Coordinates of C-alpha atoms in Angstrom, one line a residue:
M1 CA 146.3 86.3 182.8
E2 CA 142.6 86.7 183.3
K3 CA 141.9 89.2 185.6
E4 CA 145.0 91.9 183.5
T5 CA 142.3 91.7 180.2
K6 CA 139.1 92.3 182.1
V7 CA 141.0 95.2 183.3
R8 CA 142.3 96.4 179.8
E9 CA 138.9 95.4 178.3
L10 CA 137.4 98.0 181.1
I11 CA 139.4 100.6 180.4
Q12 CA 139.7 100.4 176.7
K13 CA 135.5 100.7 177.2
K14 CA 136.2 104.1 179.3
I15 CA 138.3 105.4 176.9
K16 CA 135.8 105.1 174.4
E17 CA 132.9 105.6 176.6
K18 CA 135.1 109.4 177.2
N19 CA 135.7 109.5 173.5
Y20 CA 132.4 109.3 172.6
V21 CA 130.8 112.0 175.2
M22 CA 134.0 113.9 173.7
D23 CA 132.4 113.3 169.7
K24 CA 129.4 114.7 171.3
I25 CA 130.2 117.8 172.9
V26 CA 132.8 119.2 170.6
P27 CA 130.7 119.4 167.8
A28 CA 127.5 121.2 170.0
F29 CA 130.4 123.8 171.0
L30 CA 131.1 124.6 167.5
L31 CA 128.1 124.7 166.1
T32 CA 127.2 127.2 169.2
M33 CA 130.2 129.1 168.7
A34 CA 129.3 129.5 164.8
L35 CA 126.0 130.2 165.3
I36 CA 126.5 133.0 167.1
S37 CA 127.5 135.5 164.5
V38 CA 124.5 134.2 162.5
F39 CA 122.2 134.7 165.0
T40 CA 124.0 138.2 165.6
T41 CA 123.1 139.0 161.7
F42 CA 119.6 138.2 162.6
G43 CA 119.7 140.7 165.3
I44 CA 121.6 143.6 163.3
V45 CA 119.3 143.2 160.8
I46 CA 115.6 143.2 162.6
T47 CA 117.2 145.9 164.7
L48 CA 117.5 148.0 161.9
I49 CA 114.3 146.8 159.5
T50 CA 112.3 147.0 162.2
D51 CA 113.2 151.0 163.3
A52 CA 114.2 151.9 159.7
F53 CA 110.4 150.9 159.1
R54 CA 109.5 153.7 161.8
F55 CA 111.4 156.0 159.9
F56 CA 109.6 155.5 156.2
S57 CA 106.4 155.2 157.9
A58 CA 106.4 158.8 158.7
V59 CA 108.8 160.1 155.8
P60 CA 107.6 159.9 152.1
I61 CA 110.0 158.0 150.0
G62 CA 110.3 160.7 146.7
E63 CA 111.7 162.6 149.5
V64 CA 114.3 159.8 151.1
F65 CA 115.5 160.4 147.7
S66 CA 116.0 164.0 147.3
T67 CA 118.8 166.8 148.0
N68 CA 117.2 168.3 150.4
L69 CA 118.7 167.4 153.6
A70 CA 118.3 169.4 156.8
P71 CA 117.1 167.0 159.8
L72 CA 117.4 169.1 162.3
N73 CA 115.6 172.4 160.7
K74 CA 112.0 173.3 162.4
N75 CA 110.7 171.4 159.1
P76 CA 113.3 169.0 159.1
R77 CA 113.6 167.4 155.5
F78 CA 115.7 163.8 155.4
G79 CA 117.5 163.7 150.9
F80 CA 120.0 161.1 152.0
I81 CA 121.0 161.9 148.2
P82 CA 123.6 164.3 149.2
L83 CA 124.8 161.0 151.9
F84 CA 124.9 158.5 148.8
V85 CA 127.2 160.9 146.8
G86 CA 129.4 161.9 150.1
T87 CA 130.6 158.4 150.7
I88 CA 131.0 157.7 147.2
T89 CA 132.7 159.8 146.0
T90 CA 135.2 159.2 149.2
S91 CA 135.0 156.0 148.5
L92 CA 135.9 155.9 145.1
I93 CA 138.7 158.5 145.9
A94 CA 140.0 155.9 148.5
M95 CA 139.9 153.1 145.7
M96 CA 142.0 155.3 143.7
V97 CA 144.9 155.3 145.5
A98 CA 144.7 152.1 147.3
V99 CA 144.4 149.6 144.3
P100 CA 147.0 150.5 141.6
V101 CA 149.0 150.9 144.9
G102 CA 147.9 147.6 146.7
L103 CA 148.1 145.7 143.3
A104 CA 151.8 147.3 142.5
A105 CA 152.9 146.3 146.0
A106 CA 151.4 142.6 145.4
I107 CA 153.1 141.7 141.9
Y108 CA 156.4 142.9 142.8
L109 CA 156.7 141.6 146.5
S110 CA 155.0 137.7 145.2
Q111 CA 156.7 138.1 142.1
F112 CA 160.2 139.9 141.9
A113 CA 161.3 140.3 145.6
S114 CA 163.8 138.7 146.6
Q115 CA 162.9 136.7 150.5
R116 CA 165.0 138.9 151.6
V117 CA 163.5 142.2 150.5
R118 CA 160.2 140.7 151.5
K119 CA 160.8 140.4 155.0
V120 CA 161.7 143.9 155.5
V121 CA 159.3 145.8 153.4
K122 CA 155.6 143.2 154.1
P123 CA 155.9 144.0 157.7
M124 CA 156.8 148.1 157.0
L125 CA 153.5 147.9 154.4
E126 CA 151.4 146.0 157.4
V127 CA 151.9 148.5 160.0
L128 CA 149.6 150.5 158.3
A129 CA 147.1 148.7 159.5
G130 CA 147.5 148.8 162.7
I131 CA 147.3 152.9 163.2
P132 CA 144.1 154.0 164.6
T133 CA 142.0 155.5 162.0
I134 CA 141.6 158.7 164.4
V135 CA 145.5 158.9 163.9
Y136 CA 144.2 158.9 159.8
G137 CA 141.9 161.8 160.2
F138 CA 143.7 164.2 162.0
F139 CA 147.2 163.7 159.8
A140 CA 144.3 163.9 156.5
Y141 CA 143.0 167.4 158.4
S142 CA 146.2 169.0 159.6
F143 CA 148.5 167.1 157.2
V144 CA 147.3 166.7 154.2
T145 CA 144.6 169.0 153.7
P146 CA 147.2 172.1 154.3
L147 CA 149.4 170.5 152.0
L148 CA 147.3 170.2 149.3
M149 CA 145.8 173.6 149.8
N150 CA 149.3 174.4 148.2
L151 CA 148.7 173.2 144.6
I152 CA 145.1 173.5 144.7
P153 CA 143.8 176.9 146.2
S154 CA 140.3 176.8 146.1
L155 CA 140.4 173.9 148.5
E156 CA 138.4 173.6 151.7
A157 CA 139.7 173.3 155.0
K158 CA 137.3 170.1 155.1
N159 CA 137.1 168.5 152.2
A160 CA 136.3 165.2 150.5
L161 CA 139.9 164.7 148.5
S162 CA 142.1 164.6 152.2
P163 CA 140.1 162.1 153.5
G164 CA 139.7 160.4 150.6
I165 CA 143.5 160.1 149.2
V166 CA 144.2 158.7 153.4
M167 CA 141.7 156.4 153.5
G168 CA 143.1 155.0 150.0
I169 CA 146.6 154.5 152.0
M170 CA 145.3 153.0 154.8
I171 CA 143.2 150.5 152.7
I172 CA 146.7 149.6 150.6
P173 CA 147.7 146.9 153.5
M174 CA 144.3 144.8 152.8
V175 CA 144.5 145.3 149.3
A176 CA 148.1 144.0 148.8
S177 CA 148.6 141.1 151.7
L178 CA 145.1 139.2 150.3
S179 CA 146.2 139.8 146.6
E180 CA 149.6 138.2 147.2
D181 CA 147.9 135.5 149.3
A182 CA 146.0 135.4 145.7
M183 CA 148.8 135.5 143.8
N184 CA 151.6 133.0 145.8
A185 CA 148.7 130.4 145.6
V186 CA 148.9 130.6 141.5
P187 CA 150.5 127.0 141.3
E188 CA 154.0 127.0 140.5
I189 CA 153.6 125.2 137.7
M190 CA 151.6 127.8 135.4
K191 CA 154.7 130.2 136.1
E192 CA 157.3 127.1 135.2
G193 CA 155.2 126.9 131.6
A194 CA 154.8 129.9 130.6
L195 CA 158.4 130.5 131.6
G196 CA 159.6 127.8 129.5
L197 CA 157.9 128.8 126.6
G198 CA 160.0 131.7 126.7
S199 CA 157.9 135.0 128.8
T200 CA 159.9 136.9 131.0
K201 CA 158.9 137.2 134.1
L202 CA 156.8 140.6 133.7
E203 CA 154.3 139.1 130.8
V204 CA 154.0 135.8 133.2
A205 CA 153.1 138.3 136.1
F206 CA 150.2 139.7 134.8
K207 CA 149.3 137.5 131.3
V208 CA 149.3 134.3 133.8
V209 CA 149.7 135.1 137.7
I210 CA 147.1 137.8 137.7
P211 CA 144.3 136.3 135.7
A212 CA 144.6 132.8 137.8
A213 CA 144.0 134.8 141.0
I214 CA 141.6 137.4 139.7
S215 CA 139.3 136.4 142.4
G216 CA 141.4 136.3 145.8
I217 CA 142.4 139.8 143.9
L218 CA 138.4 141.0 143.6
S219 CA 137.2 139.5 146.9
S220 CA 140.7 142.2 148.6
I221 CA 139.1 145.5 146.1
V222 CA 135.6 144.0 147.2
L223 CA 136.9 143.9 151.0
G224 CA 138.8 147.7 150.3
I225 CA 136.1 149.4 149.4
S226 CA 133.7 148.1 152.0
R227 CA 136.0 149.7 154.7
A228 CA 136.1 152.6 152.3
I229 CA 132.2 152.5 152.6
G230 CA 132.7 152.0 156.1
E231 CA 135.4 154.3 157.7
T232 CA 134.0 157.0 160.2
M233 CA 136.9 158.8 161.6
I234 CA 138.5 159.6 159.2
V235 CA 135.7 161.4 157.5
T236 CA 134.0 162.9 160.0
I237 CA 137.2 164.9 161.4
A238 CA 138.2 165.5 158.0
S239 CA 135.4 165.5 155.7
G240 CA 132.9 167.8 158.0
S241 CA 129.5 167.7 157.8
S242 CA 127.5 170.0 154.7
K243 CA 124.6 168.4 154.1
A244 CA 124.7 170.0 150.3
F245 CA 124.3 168.2 147.9
T246 CA 127.2 168.8 145.4
L247 CA 130.0 167.0 142.7
D248 CA 132.6 169.1 143.9
I249 CA 135.6 167.1 145.6
T250 CA 137.7 170.3 147.1
R251 CA 134.3 170.7 149.0
S252 CA 133.0 169.4 152.3
M253 CA 130.8 166.3 152.0
Q254 CA 128.8 164.2 154.5
T255 CA 129.0 160.3 154.3
M256 CA 126.7 158.3 155.5
T257 CA 128.7 157.1 158.5
S258 CA 129.5 160.5 159.4
Y259 CA 126.1 161.1 160.0
I260 CA 125.1 158.7 161.6
V261 CA 128.4 159.6 164.3
E262 CA 126.9 163.3 163.9
F263 CA 123.4 162.5 165.1
T264 CA 124.2 159.6 167.7
S265 CA 126.8 162.2 169.5
G266 CA 123.2 164.0 170.8
D267 CA 121.9 165.6 168.7
A268 CA 118.5 163.8 168.1
A269 CA 116.5 162.9 170.9
S270 CA 114.5 159.0 171.1
G271 CA 111.8 158.7 169.1
T272 CA 112.0 161.6 166.6
T273 CA 111.5 161.1 163.0
G274 CA 116.1 162.0 163.3
Y275 CA 116.6 158.6 165.3
Y276 CA 114.7 156.7 163.8
S277 CA 116.7 158.4 160.7
L278 CA 120.0 156.8 161.8
Y279 CA 118.8 153.6 161.8
A280 CA 117.0 154.2 158.1
V281 CA 120.4 155.4 157.2
G282 CA 122.5 152.2 158.3
L283 CA 119.9 149.6 156.5
L284 CA 120.6 152.0 153.1
L285 CA 124.8 151.0 153.9
F286 CA 123.8 148.0 154.3
V287 CA 122.3 146.8 152.0
F288 CA 124.2 148.4 149.7
T289 CA 127.4 146.8 151.1
M290 CA 125.5 143.4 150.4
G291 CA 124.8 144.4 146.9
M292 CA 128.5 145.1 145.9
N293 CA 129.7 141.7 147.9
Q294 CA 127.1 140.2 145.6
L295 CA 128.2 141.2 142.4
A296 CA 131.6 140.7 143.2
H297 CA 131.0 137.4 143.8
Y298 CA 129.2 137.1 140.9
I299 CA 132.5 138.4 138.7
S300 CA 134.6 136.4 140.4
K301 CA 132.3 132.7 139.6
I302 CA 132.6 134.0 135.9
Y303 CA 136.0 134.1 136.1
R304 CA 136.7 131.4 138.1
E305 CA 134.5 129.7 134.7
A306 CA 137.0 131.1 132.8
Y307 CA 139.7 130.0 134.3

């Protein structure tokens, strides 16, 4: 009996020692995995700042915020305003397509669609998210642009309108899926209470569900904007590489990402000012996206406190 008791105690001791070791190892492993993303982010930021500093030390800041962009001339000019305008223009067009269509799809799927319809429609909608962006780019250039030329005769073969629309189509699943998740997270008791007071399903959707889910909806929109700003292949193929400053969406525009693609293809020799301009554009793109995310976080915080 004593022997069995000692064996049992020894086994329990071994188990405790093993659990103790695992309790030490597993949290350390998880912390290491979490820190990888942090160190990666720091590495990206340091690289951008270091190489962008070399660019800004050679180019006056006043020239950077001018409209004259000619990086491959004998006397290169690095006015990035045309890139800002091209990026913002195509992104706004994309969000004018993605936000209303995506929100309408989310409202229908979360509030009106039956379970049977949802099982069919949602997977079909999410298929759009799995299509490679280069396919979207050729679709914009070879199908959407000729189609729009029949409606807008002055539309150029490379323009900002066509890739903007196609980017919006690509972002629809992102806005719809995240917004639907936010709407489904609204407590049922709030919906039932509004229905019990005589509200229609449409009134419940717009006056109860959307205000309560506004934080998640804004997050989906911000994520969609970030996706549009960072999109590369669609604008590179369908928008062209014109560096002229223009607000005409029927003409070719170059975005910040397509500028980076153009130069990384071998146009700029390593160590030149043009080469370091890639990092300057990347840093400005990073700052722009981060500022937009902070603004969205602030707006979401206000709505969370209000509701």
